[in-house]
Amino acid sequence: MNLTLLLAIWASPFIRPQPGSWRDPDEAANYTCTRLSLEEAERARPGAVRPRGPRGDLYDRDVMLCQERILPLGLRLDGDEAVLSSLESRVTELAGAARGYRPDLLGATWLVEVFYPSPAVSAKISFAAKNALMAEGLRVSDRAPTLAAGDVQVITRMPPEDAYPTACRRYADNGSLRAGEVLLAVVQLDRLETTLHAGLCAAGSWTWLR
Amino acid sequence: MDPYAQNLVGVGLTVRCFSGELLSIQEAGSLCSKVGALFELQGAQVSLVLGAQPPSEPPSAELRTHLTVELRARELSASNDPLRWAACYASYSLIPAMTEQSFAQDVVVRDADGFLLAEASLQGRVVRYVGLGAWAGNTAMNYIVREEEDRVLPETASEHLSEDLYRQLSQLVYNAKVQSELLRSSQAGR
Amino acid sequence: MMSWLLGLSLAFAADPAEEAQRIELERARAQVADQVHLAAFDLIDELVYQLREEPIFAQPTPVVLAGVSVPVGLGTGMQALLENHLAGVLIANPEANLQLVHCPQCTAVVVRSSAKGTVVSRGVDDPALLAELGVEAGRHALFIDVEAEGAFLVLRARLTELSPSLPIVWSHTLSSSTSSPALLRDSTALKSAEEARAEYLNLLNGQGSVVIPARVSVRTYALPEGDNAGTAPPPFIWLQAGVELSPTVARRWTSGMTLGYALIPEAYQGLMAQARLSRLVSGQARSLTHPDLYLFGGLSLSTVWGPATASFRNQALTLDEILTDTALDEPRATFGALQLGAEVRLGNRVGFGVFLETMPQFKTSRNFGRYATLGPVEAHAFGAEVALCF
């Protein structure tokens, strides 16, 4: 036994997530890492980080907190994964934007409709958006406005810039979006993009929020 | 998204690179030309600008969409633990020494009017092991365990990093393109 | 590679190789679902705990569990597990004031044809129809959604009143990370995440700061080399007992004092006093679930006597000495030693250690060889020990 073994023991508690001898790049891609200050790390993982000594540390330390994705990349379609991975921050931002854009609608009842290719992901976005609107202190309903079959046939053939305003008018005309109600529509316009757009429909008039 | 597909046909793109604490003017220029080539491959008409200079030629008027991509790089942290270097020397470099550097590539995409369409800060971290032990271990793994495409060679890290950066940049610019088209259509509708 | 596996799974799999890949992907999904469901249970526990602390309704209120959805890509088996767990925890915590009721009309897909047209919907989406079907008005529907968002699992819940305008009366979003250890909670005595963590740390820290170790250790002495080499002492077996104190509650540093006795009849006897300082290197605090690794340094004072202890002196043994030693006047040696070693402790109950020992007094002795040299220090003895702690 010499110094080597002792130092190997000393170094063993450190596990690093980067690709290298023991981890291939696909596996490493499943980690998301955040750099934290010592104080933040103590809050995030109590007991796992040596606190700063009373007279300070010998050298500056910060913490790289790496967490493995719950669902490894590749189990879902890439586009869905991109949207779902940051769903909470996206809907929080959209709800904030919606609330800030029309302060006159604070007293209205908000409805949510999602236009996304996958029904399962749509349901997730809708659920999250409703919760985010509730968190903004708005009144939200689970009702969904409806269109007649004929309207749907016409509207689905229009380009997006015409389709959404037309649908909005039809919602108001057929009475499924009543006075005092506002619809937040969350839309993916292009299959290749990873952003979600949002529009507001109130009293038959349509506005793109982003 | 596939960075080698024709994603940006009919888009005029100005790539603006800024030098700073992390990148010298030469390095910023080299980054600019690589990123420009990437977007040209995707069908965009690209012009490159260093720093805050005005573009050399005005964007052609027949293109529907004009975007400006601004690239800035900065260092987030770097560490070079003297204890590990000491251990490296003491063990005749059997224990690898390690250097670590984290950096951020700030990307901003604007439309022709200077309106902010997309913004992201892409962060990367490079960890480098130095020493006979690391080299021998890695070489043994390369030839005994790893498949040919998984081998870790000196250039592997920068290849992976570039590939990742290109994909993310492409996605960001594509998102900005859709956003700019949406803005234009909603302005036209008013 | 995974992405083209996924592509294949979406295509019509006919080829046996593609079928095998599809099965592989399903297996990966099932494995993830298995790992995720415990984390989802924790979030459900946390939700019911918060509902118990701040009930939505003042009185017990009937609620229909209208839907539980699981992360996109994971199967319905997990959905059933979550539903059952939620029902179990709500029943065990009546203080939450939510009474789950059975309402097949609410969750079934219903078709209504009228003059306005034919509408296909779930019962909960059409309260007017529910009223016609005889479901009493004013009920509430609880929706639960669990989604994997990057490294976090996010649980969303909302409660909708089943009246014509379907207002959402309450909603809540909880987020967690699966890389944190599972919370130690059971369904009848719910705790907040902070309380559970504090309890876990208390358990770690609370096992007393004094431990009584009993050890059996064996030391072997290196054989001397060279022309003028003497005779090394035989291996010594020691029984030791003492007390071990830890100044920090997490047992990162511990110090111990032990007394030892060695006896092999007709060969040797010995007494030893030893002090030791150990440092935990496998973490910040002693672990309940994993072995702990300590490095230690120590010093000891031993006195040994008996015919086999003649080697504990600096000169090589002469034939004369070996002969005189066997007479009544037994050899006796008293010496100090310094040691350095590592010990693995399991649950702070069982320990296994190895160490190197140097005896400065015998640095020039021809009766001792060396196992290793650490700078100017020569390790004369190598030892292994097993400890039981009380």
PDB file of C-alpha atoms in Angstrom, chain A residues 3-4 7-8 10-11 14 16-22 24-26 33 35 58-59 62 64 66 78 101 161 189-197 207-208 210, chain B residues 1 7 76-77 81 83-84 87 90-91 94-95 98 100-102 123 125 127 129 134 137-138 141 146 150 152 156 160 171 174-175 177-179 182 185-186 190:
ATOM      1  CA  LEU A   3       0.111   6.921  -1.324  1.00  0.00           C
ATOM      2  CA  THR A   4      -1.784   5.959  -4.480  1.00  0.00           C
ATOM      3  CA  LEU A   7      -5.533   9.072  -2.500  1.00  0.00           C
ATOM      4  CA  ALA A   8      -7.789   6.826  -4.541  1.00  0.00           C
ATOM      5  CA  TRP A  10      -9.839   9.993  -0.752  1.00  0.00           C
ATOM      6  CA  ALA A  11     -11.073  10.766  -4.259  1.00  0.00           C
ATOM      7  CA  PHE A  14     -16.754  12.182  -6.251  1.00  0.00           C
ATOM      8  CA  ARG A  16     -18.941  13.047 -12.291  1.00  0.00           C
ATOM      9  CA  PRO A  17     -21.605  12.783 -14.954  1.00  0.00           C
ATOM     10  CA  GLN A  18     -19.641  13.871 -18.017  1.00  0.00           C
ATOM     11  CA  PRO A  19     -18.936  11.431 -20.843  1.00  0.00           C
ATOM     12  CA  GLY A  20     -15.570   9.752 -20.498  1.00  0.00           C
ATOM     13  CA  SER A  21     -14.080   6.411 -19.649  1.00  0.00           C
ATOM     14  CA  TRP A  22     -17.085   5.128 -17.730  1.00  0.00           C
ATOM     15  CA  ASP A  24     -20.883   7.115 -23.065  1.00  0.00           C
ATOM     16  CA  PRO A  25     -22.233  10.374 -24.519  1.00  0.00           C
ATOM     17  CA  ASP A  26     -25.826   9.048 -24.879  1.00  0.00           C
ATOM     18  CA  CYS A  33     -26.511  19.876 -14.495  1.00  0.00           C
ATOM     19  CA  ARG A  35     -24.091  25.105 -10.971  1.00  0.00           C
ATOM     20  CA  LEU A  58      -9.132  26.892   1.968  1.00  0.00           C
ATOM     21  CA  TYR A  59     -10.212  27.551  -1.627  1.00  0.00           C
ATOM     22  CA  ASP A  62     -19.126  25.663  -5.782  1.00  0.00           C
ATOM     23  CA  MET A  64     -22.431  21.133  -9.765  1.00  0.00           C
ATOM     24  CA  CYS A  66     -26.478  16.861 -11.767  1.00  0.00           C
ATOM     25  CA  ASP A  78     -38.051  14.597 -29.574  1.00  0.00           C
ATOM     26  CA  TYR A 101     -51.651  41.677 -21.604  1.00  0.00           C
ATOM     27  CA  GLU A 161     -53.150  33.318 -39.688  1.00  0.00           C
ATOM     28  CA  LEU A 189     -47.813  26.353 -35.403  1.00  0.00           C
ATOM     29  CA  ASP A 190     -45.088  24.249 -36.936  1.00  0.00           C
ATOM     30  CA  ARG A 191     -44.238  20.613 -36.230  1.00  0.00           C
ATOM     31  CA  LEU A 192     -40.503  21.378 -36.189  1.00  0.00           C
ATOM     32  CA  GLU A 193     -40.527  24.242 -33.703  1.00  0.00           C
ATOM     33  CA  THR A 194     -40.180  23.735 -29.951  1.00  0.00           C
ATOM     34  CA  THR A 195     -41.949  26.904 -28.836  1.00  0.00           C
ATOM     35  CA  LEU A 196     -45.583  27.218 -27.867  1.00  0.00           C
ATOM     36  CA  HIS A 197     -47.505  30.253 -29.078  1.00  0.00           C
ATOM     37  CA  THR A 207     -54.993  38.520 -30.515  1.00  0.00           C
ATOM     38  CA  TRP A 208     -51.676  36.711 -30.699  1.00  0.00           C
ATOM     39  CA  ARG A 210     -46.621  35.583 -28.592  1.00  0.00           C
TER      40      ARG A 210
ATOM     41  CA  MET B   1     -34.054  18.979 -35.232  1.00  0.00           C
ATOM     42  CA  ASN B   7     -34.921  24.434 -42.613  1.00  0.00           C
ATOM     43  CA  LEU B  76     -18.702  31.033 -16.070  1.00  0.00           C
ATOM     44  CA  SER B  77     -16.051  29.315 -14.032  1.00  0.00           C
ATOM     45  CA  ASP B  81      -7.278  22.095  -8.243  1.00  0.00           C
ATOM     46  CA  LEU B  83      -4.220  19.309  -4.728  1.00  0.00           C
ATOM     47  CA  ARG B  84      -4.932  17.144  -7.737  1.00  0.00           C
ATOM     48  CA  ALA B  87      -1.257  14.135  -6.408  1.00  0.00           C
ATOM     49  CA  ALA B  90       3.505  12.538  -6.575  1.00  0.00           C
ATOM     50  CA  SER B  91       2.062   9.504  -8.331  1.00  0.00           C
ATOM     51  CA  LEU B  94      -0.932   7.839 -12.427  1.00  0.00           C
ATOM     52  CA  ILE B  95      -3.581   9.901 -10.665  1.00  0.00           C
ATOM     53  CA  MET B  98      -8.054  17.696 -13.779  1.00  0.00           C
ATOM     54  CA  GLU B 100     -12.502  22.251 -15.553  1.00  0.00           C
ATOM     55  CA  GLN B 101     -14.005  25.152 -17.448  1.00  0.00           C
ATOM     56  CA  SER B 102     -17.632  26.192 -17.809  1.00  0.00           C
ATOM     57  CA  GLN B 123     -23.940  26.429 -21.250  1.00  0.00           C
ATOM     58  CA  ARG B 125     -18.550  22.436 -19.406  1.00  0.00           C
ATOM     59  CA  VAL B 127     -13.358  18.652 -18.063  1.00  0.00           C
ATOM     60  CA  TYR B 129      -7.838  14.882 -17.424  1.00  0.00           C
ATOM     61  CA  ALA B 134      -5.954   8.657 -17.644  1.00  0.00           C
ATOM     62  CA  GLY B 137      -7.072   3.838 -19.163  1.00  0.00           C
ATOM     63  CA  ASN B 138      -8.751   5.722 -21.971  1.00  0.00           C
ATOM     64  CA  MET B 141     -11.061   1.358 -23.112  1.00  0.00           C
ATOM     65  CA  ARG B 146     -15.732   0.796 -26.921  1.00  0.00           C
ATOM     66  CA  ASP B 150     -17.917   5.738 -29.115  1.00  0.00           C
ATOM     67  CA  VAL B 152     -12.880   9.028 -26.875  1.00  0.00           C
ATOM     68  CA  THR B 156     -14.082  13.977 -29.512  1.00  0.00           C
ATOM     69  CA  HIS B 160     -19.651  16.628 -29.505  1.00  0.00           C
ATOM     70  CA  GLN B 171     -33.596  24.963 -33.302  1.00  0.00           C
ATOM     71  CA  TYR B 174     -35.995  27.981 -36.568  1.00  0.00           C
ATOM     72  CA  ASN B 175     -38.235  28.915 -33.618  1.00  0.00           C
ATOM     73  CA  LYS B 177     -38.255  32.179 -37.893  1.00  0.00           C
ATOM     74  CA  VAL B 178     -41.733  30.829 -37.054  1.00  0.00           C
ATOM     75  CA  GLN B 179     -42.175  33.558 -34.440  1.00  0.00           C
ATOM     76  CA  LEU B 182     -46.402  34.864 -36.873  1.00  0.00           C
ATOM     77  CA  SER B 185     -49.033  37.851 -40.169  1.00  0.00           C
ATOM     78  CA  SER B 186     -50.595  39.315 -37.036  1.00  0.00           C
ATOM     79  CA  ARG B 190     -54.449  44.502 -38.067  1.00  0.00           C
TER      80      ARG B 190
END
